Amino acid sequence: MQVDNAVIRAQALCKSYQGQRVVDNIDLMIQAGECFGLLGPNGAGKTTTLRMFLGLTLPESGSLTILGHPIPAVAREARARIGVVPQLDNLDPDFTVAENLRTYASYFGLRGAAVETRITQLLVFANLQHKTDAPIDTLSGGMKRRLTLARALINDPQILILDEPTTGLDPQARQMIWQRLRELKQQGKTLILTTHYMEEAQRLCDRLAIIDHGRIITQGSPDALIQQHIEPYVVEVYGNGVQAASLADGSLPRSARIEQVGETVFIYMSQEDPNVMAMCQRENLRFLHRRATLEDVFLKLTGRDLRE
Amino acid sequence: MRRALFLPALWRWVPVWQRNFAVWYKLFKPAMLGNIVEPLLYLLALGYGLGSFMSSDMAGVPYLHYLASGMACASAMNTASFEGMYSAYTRMIMQGTWVGMMTTPLSLRDVVIGEIIWAGSKGLISTAAILLIATLMGLVADARALWVLPLAWIVGICFGAMAVVITAVAKNYDFFLYYVTLLITPMMLLSGVFFPVDGMPQLLQIGAKCLPLYHAIGLIRPLMLGQHNSDVILHLGVIGGYIALAVPLAIRLVGRRLLT
């Protein structure tokens, strides 16, 4: 980033629970108008970092300013300019769709005709105008997420914080959320999202940080991270009895890196190599030849072991 | 919409209170039915039923009058306590309502204070219902009884704050049974709702006088019966003392739970 237009500046943030560092020396500069992703396995410290941004978790050390307000000292003023889509739905089950937005607006001290206009706009934005008076428990999972997104926009925030915005949604619902988030970015809002869907991060984020064990392992644009950390070409070979050892018999280019996860062998290569495909066809193996993705970077950096 | 997005400090609890009021108002009719029918049944069963066996008055007044004024206080206690426990716990843990509020300009303190004042307001509503019934049954002496309303609100705030302290450390709904069994029920039975404290063993009397319901009754009963109010400062002081301890403790304990 050439121009420093940071809306969030975090320096050396730390937080421990029971002696264990869950946020370990995190530095972040998030620029106005960008979509920034926090990626990491479960328990990596993503949600804790977001809670710090809101003043809901107090950092042990480090400094944090949001829109020029020091956090947690002036968190209230910062929160007035932030919208939040939490990981777990906390829509008010006692209210209808519109009442949820109206009640949430009141927490910002907003009421009256301006709020009603805003609610109408937001329900159109969230494609929920036909559900205005519906009780919350009649909404599908996708509708609830969209309503939560609309609710986060009630105060016309400059920054939108989204904690796993599409977890548990079907592909259609996910596409719709993505489209809305792109629209919001075009309106100039700063988006900060956590996800463990690499496809989501690659599509939406201008920049992202990969976090593991509370530390930022690397950060940059998705393309830059792929270039920096992984060979551009990947062949995945799968099927019963596929063994990394048996493939590495000389038909692979010398520079190829081979990894095996369960029944799948990943061959990472710096160049496309027709010999590899020919070999797979000859051996009658199922394979997929593709470009490297963020997922490859993520797995390389955070390891392939199952978490939790 | 570039205007101040938060309220002045003194009023920040109001949206929290309004949210709870709006939910209550949706089910206002069945709620009021419960507030009216239940005390009415108690008054009829105990007041007429039990009272008819009494050869003399209770502490100088007919038993029905005595009981109505006691129940006006007990009801504020019970209603505020249950609101501050079961309902507040549902909002805090099950629905995530409090954390949702805390991602807006509202702070934990605003939320807890709003909840406590709301619990007090529910106490006021239930006392008001009993006061209405008692007035219609001719059990209230004079217009001085209107002072019962603000007092019931304060008593409700006191029990609401104590309940939120319990809620802050509750691991599940069953935990509230300890508080109800060990504190609320003994207070209900031993603080002078049904019979004067004077007749009890000395130790129980001292116990009752250390707890807020005894003092709530000390304030409210004379107002309903048209008797002289004595020890007003003492009674208000004890109730105020419980509020002064419970509110900061509730804020602190809820903070320990939610602001991790």
Coordinates of C-alpha atoms in Angstrom, one line a residue:
Chain A
M1 CA 0.0 0.0 0.0
Q2 CA 1.6 3.2 -1.1
V3 CA -0.8 5.7 0.5
D4 CA -1.3 5.2 4.2
N5 CA -5.0 5.5 4.7
A6 CA -5.3 3.0 7.5
V7 CA -8.6 2.7 9.3
I8 CA -7.2 0.0 11.6
R9 CA -3.7 0.0 13.0
A10 CA -2.8 -2.8 15.3
Q11 CA 0.7 -3.1 16.8
A12 CA 2.0 -6.1 18.7
L13 CA -1.4 -7.2 20.0
C14 CA -1.2 -10.0 22.5
K15 CA -3.7 -12.0 24.5
S16 CA -3.4 -15.2 26.6
Y17 CA -6.0 -17.4 28.1
Q18 CA -4.7 -19.6 31.0
G19 CA -1.1 -19.0 30.1
Q20 CA -1.7 -19.8 26.4
R21 CA -1.1 -17.2 23.8
V22 CA -4.1 -17.0 21.5
V23 CA -3.1 -13.7 19.9
D24 CA 0.7 -13.4 19.7
N25 CA 2.2 -10.2 18.5
I26 CA -0.2 -9.3 15.8
D27 CA 0.5 -6.3 13.6
L28 CA -2.1 -5.2 11.1
M29 CA -2.7 -2.1 9.0
I30 CA -6.0 -2.2 7.2
Q31 CA -6.6 0.5 4.6
A32 CA -9.8 2.3 3.9
G33 CA -11.9 0.7 1.3
E34 CA -10.1 -2.6 1.1
C35 CA -11.5 -6.0 1.8
F36 CA -9.1 -7.7 4.3
G37 CA -9.3 -11.4 5.1
L38 CA -8.2 -13.1 8.3
L39 CA -7.6 -16.8 7.5
G40 CA -6.6 -19.5 9.9
P41 CA -7.6 -22.9 11.2
N42 CA -10.2 -23.1 14.0
G43 CA -8.7 -21.7 17.2
A44 CA -6.1 -19.7 15.4
G45 CA -7.1 -16.4 17.1
K46 CA -9.2 -14.9 14.4
T47 CA -12.3 -14.2 16.5
T48 CA -10.3 -13.0 19.4
T49 CA -8.6 -10.5 17.1
L50 CA -12.0 -9.3 15.9
R51 CA -13.3 -9.0 19.5
M52 CA -10.3 -6.8 20.3
F53 CA -11.3 -4.5 17.4
L54 CA -14.7 -4.1 19.1
G55 CA -13.3 -3.6 22.6
L56 CA -15.0 -6.8 23.8
T57 CA -11.6 -8.5 24.5
L58 CA -9.0 -6.4 26.2
P59 CA -5.5 -6.9 24.8
E60 CA -2.8 -7.7 27.3
S61 CA -0.3 -5.5 25.4
G62 CA 0.1 -3.7 22.1
S63 CA -1.7 -0.8 20.7
L64 CA -4.8 -0.6 18.6
T65 CA -6.5 2.4 16.9
I66 CA -9.6 2.2 14.8
L67 CA -10.7 5.3 12.7
G68 CA -8.3 7.2 14.9
H69 CA -9.9 6.1 18.2
P70 CA -7.7 4.2 20.7
I71 CA -9.2 0.9 21.6
P72 CA -10.4 -0.2 24.1
A73 CA -10.4 3.4 25.7
V74 CA -12.7 4.9 23.1
A75 CA -14.3 1.8 21.8
R76 CA -17.8 3.2 22.0
E77 CA -17.1 5.9 19.4
A78 CA -15.4 3.3 17.2
R79 CA -18.3 0.9 17.5
A80 CA -20.7 3.6 16.3
R81 CA -18.9 3.5 12.9
I82 CA -18.6 -0.3 12.7
G83 CA -21.1 -2.9 11.6
V84 CA -20.7 -6.4 12.8
V85 CA -21.9 -9.8 11.4
P86 CA -21.1 -12.2 14.2
Q87 CA -20.3 -15.9 13.7
L88 CA -23.4 -17.1 15.5
D89 CA -26.7 -15.6 14.6
N90 CA -28.0 -13.4 17.4
L91 CA -31.1 -12.0 15.8
D92 CA -33.8 -11.3 18.2
P93 CA -36.2 -14.2 18.1
D94 CA -39.0 -12.2 19.8
F95 CA -39.2 -9.7 16.9
T96 CA -40.1 -9.7 13.3
V97 CA -37.6 -8.9 10.5
A98 CA -38.3 -5.2 10.5
E99 CA -38.5 -5.0 14.3
N100 CA -35.1 -6.5 14.5
L101 CA -33.7 -3.7 12.4
R102 CA -35.7 -1.0 14.3
T103 CA -34.6 -2.3 17.7
Y104 CA -30.9 -2.5 16.6
A105 CA -31.1 1.1 15.3
S106 CA -32.3 2.2 18.7
Y107 CA -29.0 0.9 20.2
F108 CA -27.3 3.5 18.1
G109 CA -29.7 6.2 19.3
L110 CA -31.3 6.2 15.8
R111 CA -35.1 6.4 15.5
G112 CA -37.8 8.0 13.5
A113 CA -38.6 8.5 9.8
A114 CA -34.9 8.3 8.7
V115 CA -34.6 4.9 10.3
E116 CA -37.8 3.6 8.6
T117 CA -36.4 4.8 5.2
R118 CA -33.2 3.0 6.0
I119 CA -35.0 -0.2 7.0
T120 CA -36.9 -0.2 3.7
Q121 CA -33.6 0.2 1.7
L122 CA -31.8 -2.4 3.7
L123 CA -34.6 -5.0 3.3
V124 CA -34.4 -4.5 -0.5
F125 CA -30.6 -4.8 -0.4
A126 CA -30.9 -8.0 1.6
N127 CA -33.7 -9.2 -0.7
L128 CA -36.0 -9.6 2.2
Q129 CA -38.7 -7.0 1.4
H130 CA -41.3 -9.8 1.1
K131 CA -40.4 -10.9 4.7
T132 CA -40.7 -7.5 6.4
D133 CA -43.2 -8.7 9.0
A134 CA -42.1 -12.3 9.2
P135 CA -41.0 -13.8 12.6
I136 CA -37.3 -14.7 12.7
D137 CA -38.0 -18.5 13.2
T138 CA -39.7 -18.6 9.7
L139 CA -36.5 -17.5 7.9
S140 CA -34.0 -19.9 6.2
G141 CA -30.4 -19.9 7.2
G142 CA -29.5 -17.7 4.2
M143 CA -32.2 -15.2 5.0
K144 CA -31.0 -14.9 8.6
R145 CA -27.5 -14.2 7.4
R146 CA -28.8 -11.6 5.0
L147 CA -30.8 -10.0 7.7
T148 CA -27.8 -10.0 10.0
L149 CA -25.9 -8.3 7.2
A150 CA -28.7 -5.7 6.8
R151 CA -28.7 -5.2 10.6
A152 CA -24.9 -4.5 10.5
L153 CA -25.5 -1.8 8.0
I154 CA -28.2 0.1 10.0
N155 CA -25.7 2.7 11.2
D156 CA -24.2 3.2 7.7
P157 CA -20.8 2.0 9.1
Q158 CA -17.4 2.8 7.6
I159 CA -16.1 -0.6 8.6
L160 CA -17.9 -3.9 8.3
I161 CA -16.6 -6.8 10.4
L162 CA -17.8 -10.2 9.2
D163 CA -16.9 -13.3 11.3
E164 CA -17.3 -16.3 9.0
P165 CA -20.2 -14.7 7.0
T166 CA -21.0 -17.7 4.8
T167 CA -20.4 -20.7 7.1
G168 CA -23.2 -23.2 6.8
L169 CA -24.8 -21.6 3.8
D170 CA -25.7 -23.4 0.6
P171 CA -23.9 -22.3 -2.6
Q172 CA -26.7 -20.0 -3.8
A173 CA -27.0 -18.2 -0.5
R174 CA -23.2 -17.9 -0.4
Q175 CA -23.1 -16.4 -3.9
M176 CA -25.6 -13.8 -2.9
I177 CA -23.7 -12.8 0.2
W178 CA -20.5 -12.5 -1.9
Q179 CA -22.3 -10.3 -4.4
R180 CA -23.6 -8.0 -1.7
L181 CA -20.2 -7.8 -0.1
R182 CA -18.7 -6.7 -3.4
E183 CA -21.4 -4.0 -3.7
L184 CA -20.5 -2.7 -0.3
K185 CA -16.9 -2.6 -1.2
Q186 CA -17.7 -0.6 -4.3
Q187 CA -19.6 1.8 -2.0
G188 CA -16.2 2.4 -0.3
K189 CA -16.8 0.4 2.9
T190 CA -13.8 -1.3 4.5
L191 CA -14.5 -5.0 4.9
I192 CA -12.8 -7.3 7.4
L193 CA -13.7 -10.9 7.2
T194 CA -12.6 -14.2 8.7
T195 CA -13.2 -17.4 6.8
H196 CA -11.8 -20.8 6.3
Y197 CA -13.2 -21.0 2.8
M198 CA -10.1 -20.2 0.7
E199 CA -12.3 -19.8 -2.4
E200 CA -14.2 -17.0 -0.5
A201 CA -11.0 -15.3 0.5
Q202 CA -9.5 -15.5 -3.0
R203 CA -12.6 -14.1 -4.6
L204 CA -13.3 -11.3 -2.1
C205 CA -10.1 -10.2 -0.4
D206 CA -7.7 -7.5 -1.7
R207 CA -5.3 -8.6 1.0
L208 CA -5.3 -11.2 3.6
A209 CA -3.3 -12.5 6.6
I210 CA -2.9 -16.1 7.4
I211 CA -3.0 -16.7 11.1
D212 CA -2.0 -19.8 13.0
H213 CA -1.4 -20.3 16.8
G214 CA -2.2 -16.6 17.2
R215 CA 0.6 -15.4 14.9
I216 CA 0.4 -13.9 11.5
I217 CA 2.4 -16.3 9.3
T218 CA 2.2 -14.2 6.1
Q219 CA 0.1 -11.4 4.6
G220 CA -0.4 -10.0 1.2
S221 CA -2.8 -10.1 -1.8
P222 CA -4.0 -13.6 -2.7
D223 CA -2.1 -13.7 -6.0
A224 CA 1.1 -12.5 -4.3
L225 CA 0.8 -15.1 -1.6
I226 CA 0.3 -17.9 -4.2
Q227 CA 3.4 -16.6 -6.1
Q228 CA 5.4 -16.3 -3.1
H229 CA 4.7 -19.5 -1.3
I230 CA 3.7 -22.2 -3.8
E231 CA 4.6 -23.6 -7.2
P232 CA 2.0 -22.4 -9.8
Y233 CA 1.0 -25.8 -11.1
V234 CA -0.6 -28.7 -9.2
V235 CA -1.6 -32.2 -10.2
E236 CA -3.8 -34.0 -7.7
V237 CA -3.7 -37.8 -8.2
Y238 CA -6.2 -39.9 -6.3
G239 CA -7.5 -43.4 -6.2
N240 CA -7.0 -46.6 -4.2
G241 CA -3.4 -47.5 -3.6
V242 CA -1.9 -44.3 -4.9
Q243 CA 1.4 -43.9 -3.2
A244 CA 3.7 -40.9 -3.4
A245 CA 6.7 -43.2 -3.5
S246 CA 5.5 -45.1 -6.5
L247 CA 4.9 -41.8 -8.5
A248 CA 8.3 -40.4 -7.7
D249 CA 10.0 -43.0 -10.0
G250 CA 11.8 -40.7 -12.3
S251 CA 9.0 -39.6 -14.6
L252 CA 8.5 -36.5 -12.5
P253 CA 10.5 -33.3 -13.1
R254 CA 13.3 -33.0 -10.5
S255 CA 11.9 -29.8 -9.1
A256 CA 8.5 -31.3 -8.4
R257 CA 7.4 -31.4 -4.8
I258 CA 5.2 -34.3 -3.7
E259 CA 2.9 -34.5 -0.8
Q260 CA 0.5 -37.1 0.2
V261 CA -2.7 -36.6 2.2
G262 CA -4.7 -39.8 2.7
E263 CA -5.6 -41.2 -0.7
T264 CA -4.5 -38.1 -2.6
V265 CA -1.0 -37.2 -3.9
F266 CA -0.3 -33.6 -4.6
I267 CA 2.4 -32.9 -7.2
Y268 CA 3.5 -29.2 -7.1
M269 CA 5.5 -28.0 -10.2
S270 CA 7.1 -24.8 -11.3
Q271 CA 6.1 -25.6 -14.9
E272 CA 3.5 -27.5 -16.7
D273 CA 4.9 -30.9 -17.5
P274 CA 3.1 -33.1 -20.1
N275 CA 5.1 -36.2 -18.8
V276 CA 3.2 -36.1 -15.5
M277 CA -0.2 -36.2 -17.2
A278 CA 1.0 -38.9 -19.6
M279 CA 2.3 -40.9 -16.7
C280 CA -1.1 -40.7 -14.9
Q281 CA -3.0 -41.7 -18.0
R282 CA -0.6 -44.6 -18.5
E283 CA -1.0 -45.8 -15.0
N284 CA -4.8 -45.4 -15.3
L285 CA -5.0 -43.0 -12.3
R286 CA -7.6 -40.4 -11.7
F287 CA -6.0 -37.0 -11.7
L288 CA -6.7 -33.2 -11.8
H289 CA -4.4 -30.7 -13.2
R290 CA -5.0 -27.2 -12.0
R291 CA -3.4 -23.9 -11.1
A292 CA -2.2 -23.4 -7.5
T293 CA -4.8 -21.8 -5.2
L294 CA -4.8 -20.1 -1.9
E295 CA -5.8 -23.4 -0.3
D296 CA -2.5 -24.9 -1.3
V297 CA -0.7 -21.9 0.3
F298 CA -2.9 -22.3 3.4
L299 CA -2.2 -26.0 3.8
K300 CA 1.5 -25.6 3.2
L301 CA 1.8 -22.9 5.8
T302 CA -0.6 -24.2 8.5
G303 CA 0.1 -27.9 7.9
R304 CA -2.1 -30.7 6.9
D305 CA -2.8 -32.1 10.4
L306 CA -6.4 -32.0 11.5
R307 CA -7.0 -29.4 14.2
E308 CA -8.9 -29.8 17.4
Chain B
M1 CA -27.0 9.6 8.7
R2 CA -23.8 11.3 9.9
R3 CA -25.0 12.3 13.3
A4 CA -24.2 11.3 16.8
L5 CA -24.6 7.5 16.9
F6 CA -24.9 7.2 20.6
L7 CA -27.0 8.6 23.4
P8 CA -25.8 10.7 26.3
A9 CA -24.5 8.6 29.2
L10 CA -27.5 9.0 31.5
W11 CA -29.9 7.5 28.9
R12 CA -27.9 4.7 27.4
W13 CA -29.8 2.1 29.3
V14 CA -33.1 3.2 27.8
P15 CA -32.9 1.3 24.5
V16 CA -32.2 -1.9 26.5
W17 CA -35.2 -1.3 28.6
Q18 CA -37.3 -0.4 25.6
R19 CA -36.3 -3.6 23.8
N20 CA -37.5 -5.7 26.8
F21 CA -40.6 -3.6 27.1
A22 CA -41.5 -4.1 23.4
V23 CA -41.2 -7.9 23.8
W24 CA -43.3 -7.8 27.0
Y25 CA -45.9 -5.6 25.3
K26 CA -46.4 -8.2 22.5
L27 CA -47.6 -10.7 25.0
F28 CA -49.1 -8.0 27.3
K29 CA -52.6 -9.7 27.6
P30 CA -51.6 -13.1 28.8
A31 CA -48.9 -11.5 31.0
M32 CA -51.3 -9.2 32.7
L33 CA -53.8 -12.1 33.1
G34 CA -51.1 -14.0 35.1
N35 CA -50.3 -10.8 37.1
I36 CA -54.0 -10.4 38.1
V37 CA -55.4 -13.9 38.4
E38 CA -52.6 -15.5 40.5
P39 CA -52.6 -12.9 43.3
L40 CA -56.4 -12.9 43.2
L41 CA -56.5 -16.6 43.8
Y42 CA -54.0 -16.2 46.7
L43 CA -56.1 -13.5 48.2
L44 CA -59.3 -15.4 47.9
A45 CA -57.9 -18.7 49.1
L46 CA -55.7 -17.5 51.9
G47 CA -57.4 -14.3 52.8
Y48 CA -61.0 -15.5 52.8
G49 CA -60.3 -19.2 53.4
L50 CA -57.6 -19.0 56.0
G51 CA -58.7 -15.6 57.3
S52 CA -62.2 -16.9 58.2
F53 CA -60.6 -19.2 60.8
M54 CA -59.0 -16.4 62.5
S55 CA -60.8 -15.1 65.5
S56 CA -58.9 -11.9 65.7
D57 CA -57.3 -9.4 63.4
M58 CA -53.7 -9.8 62.2
A59 CA -51.5 -7.0 63.6
G60 CA -54.6 -4.8 64.0
V61 CA -56.1 -5.3 60.6
P62 CA -58.3 -7.9 58.9
Y63 CA -56.2 -10.8 57.6
L64 CA -57.2 -10.1 54.0
H65 CA -55.9 -6.5 54.3
Y66 CA -52.7 -7.7 55.9
L67 CA -52.1 -10.3 53.2
A68 CA -52.8 -8.0 50.3
S69 CA -50.1 -5.6 51.4
G70 CA -47.6 -8.4 52.0
M71 CA -48.3 -9.9 48.6
A72 CA -47.8 -6.6 46.9
C73 CA -44.2 -6.7 48.2
A74 CA -43.6 -10.4 47.6
S75 CA -44.8 -10.1 44.1
A76 CA -42.4 -7.3 43.3
M77 CA -39.6 -9.5 44.7
N78 CA -40.7 -12.7 42.8
T79 CA -41.3 -11.0 39.5
A80 CA -38.1 -8.9 39.4
S81 CA -36.1 -11.9 40.6
F82 CA -37.4 -14.3 37.9
E83 CA -36.9 -11.6 35.2
G84 CA -33.4 -11.0 36.3
M85 CA -32.6 -14.8 36.4
Y86 CA -34.4 -16.9 33.8
S87 CA -35.3 -14.2 31.3
A88 CA -32.0 -12.4 31.6
Y89 CA -30.0 -15.6 31.3
T90 CA -31.9 -16.5 28.1
R91 CA -31.0 -13.1 26.6
M92 CA -27.4 -13.3 27.9
I93 CA -26.5 -16.9 26.9
M94 CA -29.2 -18.6 24.8
Q95 CA -30.0 -15.7 22.4
G96 CA -26.7 -13.7 22.5
T97 CA -28.8 -10.5 22.8
W98 CA -26.4 -8.8 25.2
V99 CA -23.3 -9.4 23.1
G100 CA -25.2 -8.2 20.1
M101 CA -26.0 -5.0 22.0
M102 CA -22.3 -4.7 23.0
T103 CA -21.2 -4.5 19.4
T104 CA -23.2 -1.3 19.1
P105 CA -22.3 1.9 21.0
L106 CA -23.9 0.3 24.1
S107 CA -21.5 -1.0 26.7
L108 CA -21.8 -3.9 29.1
R109 CA -22.7 -1.4 31.8
D110 CA -25.5 0.1 29.8
V111 CA -26.9 -3.4 29.1
V112 CA -26.7 -4.6 32.7
I113 CA -28.3 -1.4 34.1
G114 CA -31.0 -1.5 31.5
E115 CA -31.8 -5.1 32.4
I116 CA -31.9 -4.4 36.1
I117 CA -34.2 -1.4 35.7
W118 CA -36.4 -3.5 33.4
A119 CA -36.5 -6.2 36.1
G120 CA -37.5 -3.5 38.5
S121 CA -40.2 -2.4 36.1
K122 CA -41.7 -5.9 35.9
G123 CA -41.8 -5.9 39.7
L124 CA -43.6 -2.6 39.5
I125 CA -46.1 -4.0 37.0
S126 CA -47.0 -6.9 39.2
T127 CA -47.3 -4.8 42.3
A128 CA -49.5 -2.4 40.4
A129 CA -51.8 -5.2 39.4
I130 CA -52.2 -6.3 43.0
L131 CA -52.7 -2.7 44.2
L132 CA -55.5 -2.5 41.6
I133 CA -57.1 -5.7 42.8
A134 CA -56.8 -4.7 46.4
T135 CA -58.3 -1.3 45.7
L136 CA -61.3 -2.9 43.9
M137 CA -61.7 -5.3 46.8
G138 CA -61.7 -2.3 49.2
L139 CA -58.5 -3.4 50.9
V140 CA -56.6 -0.1 50.5
A141 CA -57.0 2.7 53.0
D142 CA -56.5 5.9 51.0
A143 CA -54.7 7.7 48.1
R144 CA -51.4 7.6 50.0
A145 CA -51.2 4.0 48.7
L146 CA -50.1 5.5 45.3
W147 CA -46.6 5.9 46.9
V148 CA -46.4 2.1 46.7
L149 CA -45.7 2.4 43.0
P150 CA -42.4 4.2 43.0
L151 CA -41.4 2.1 46.1
A152 CA -42.2 -1.2 44.3
W153 CA -40.0 0.0 41.4
I154 CA -37.1 0.5 43.7
V155 CA -37.7 -2.8 45.5
G156 CA -37.9 -4.5 42.1
I157 CA -34.6 -2.9 41.1
C158 CA -33.1 -4.2 44.3
F159 CA -34.2 -7.8 43.6
G160 CA -33.4 -7.5 39.9
A161 CA -29.9 -6.5 40.6
M162 CA -29.4 -9.3 43.1
A163 CA -30.8 -11.7 40.5
V164 CA -28.5 -10.5 37.8
V165 CA -25.5 -11.2 40.1
I166 CA -26.7 -14.8 40.3
T167 CA -27.3 -14.9 36.6
A168 CA -23.8 -13.7 35.9
V169 CA -22.3 -16.8 37.6
A170 CA -25.1 -19.3 36.6
K171 CA -23.9 -22.2 34.5
N172 CA -27.4 -23.3 33.6
Y173 CA -31.1 -22.7 34.5
D174 CA -30.9 -25.3 37.3
F175 CA -28.4 -23.1 39.2
F176 CA -31.2 -20.6 40.0
L177 CA -32.9 -23.2 42.2
Y178 CA -30.2 -22.7 44.8
Y179 CA -31.0 -19.0 45.0
V180 CA -34.7 -19.5 44.9
T181 CA -34.7 -22.3 47.5
L182 CA -32.1 -20.7 49.8
L183 CA -33.0 -17.1 49.6
I184 CA -36.2 -16.1 47.8
T185 CA -38.5 -18.8 49.4
P186 CA -37.3 -18.2 52.9
M187 CA -37.7 -14.5 52.5
M188 CA -41.2 -15.0 51.1
L189 CA -42.2 -17.1 54.1
L190 CA -40.3 -15.4 56.9
S191 CA -40.3 -11.7 56.2
G192 CA -43.8 -10.8 57.2
V193 CA -45.8 -11.5 54.1
F194 CA -48.2 -13.9 55.7
F195 CA -47.7 -13.2 59.4
P196 CA -45.8 -10.7 61.6
V197 CA -42.1 -11.3 62.2
D198 CA -42.4 -10.6 65.9
G199 CA -43.8 -14.0 66.7
M200 CA -40.8 -15.9 65.3
P201 CA -37.7 -17.0 67.2
Q202 CA -35.1 -14.2 67.8
L203 CA -32.6 -15.7 65.4
L204 CA -35.1 -15.9 62.5
Q205 CA -36.1 -12.3 63.2
I206 CA -32.6 -11.1 62.9
G207 CA -32.2 -13.0 59.7
A208 CA -35.3 -11.6 58.2
K209 CA -34.3 -8.0 59.2
C210 CA -31.0 -8.4 57.4
L211 CA -32.8 -9.1 54.1
P212 CA -34.5 -6.6 51.8
L213 CA -38.0 -8.0 51.7
Y214 CA -38.7 -7.3 55.4
H215 CA -37.8 -3.6 54.7
A216 CA -39.9 -3.5 51.5
I217 CA -42.9 -4.6 53.6
G218 CA -42.0 -2.1 56.3
L219 CA -42.3 0.6 53.7
I220 CA -45.3 -0.5 51.7
R221 CA -47.6 -2.1 54.2
P222 CA -48.4 1.0 56.2
L223 CA -49.0 2.9 53.0
M224 CA -51.7 0.4 51.9
L225 CA -53.3 0.1 55.3
G226 CA -53.3 3.8 56.1
Q227 CA -51.0 3.4 59.1
H228 CA -48.1 5.6 60.3
N229 CA -44.8 5.0 58.5
S230 CA -41.9 4.4 60.8
D231 CA -38.3 3.7 60.3
V232 CA -38.5 5.0 56.7
I233 CA -34.8 5.9 56.5
L234 CA -33.7 2.5 57.9
H235 CA -35.9 0.6 55.4
L236 CA -34.8 2.7 52.4
G237 CA -31.2 2.5 53.6
V238 CA -31.2 -1.3 53.7
I239 CA -32.8 -1.6 50.3
G240 CA -30.5 1.2 48.9
G241 CA -27.5 -0.6 50.4
Y242 CA -28.4 -3.8 48.6
I243 CA -28.8 -1.9 45.3
A244 CA -25.5 -0.1 45.9
L245 CA -23.7 -3.5 46.4
A246 CA -25.5 -5.6 43.8
V247 CA -25.4 -3.2 40.8
P248 CA -21.6 -2.8 40.6
L249 CA -21.2 -6.5 41.5
A250 CA -23.5 -7.5 38.7
I251 CA -21.7 -5.3 36.2
R252 CA -18.4 -6.7 37.3
L253 CA -19.4 -10.4 37.2
V254 CA -21.2 -10.1 33.8
G255 CA -18.1 -8.4 32.5
R256 CA -16.0 -11.3 33.7
R257 CA -18.2 -13.6 31.8
L258 CA -18.7 -11.7 28.5
L259 CA -15.7 -9.4 28.2
T260 CA -13.2 -12.2 28.0

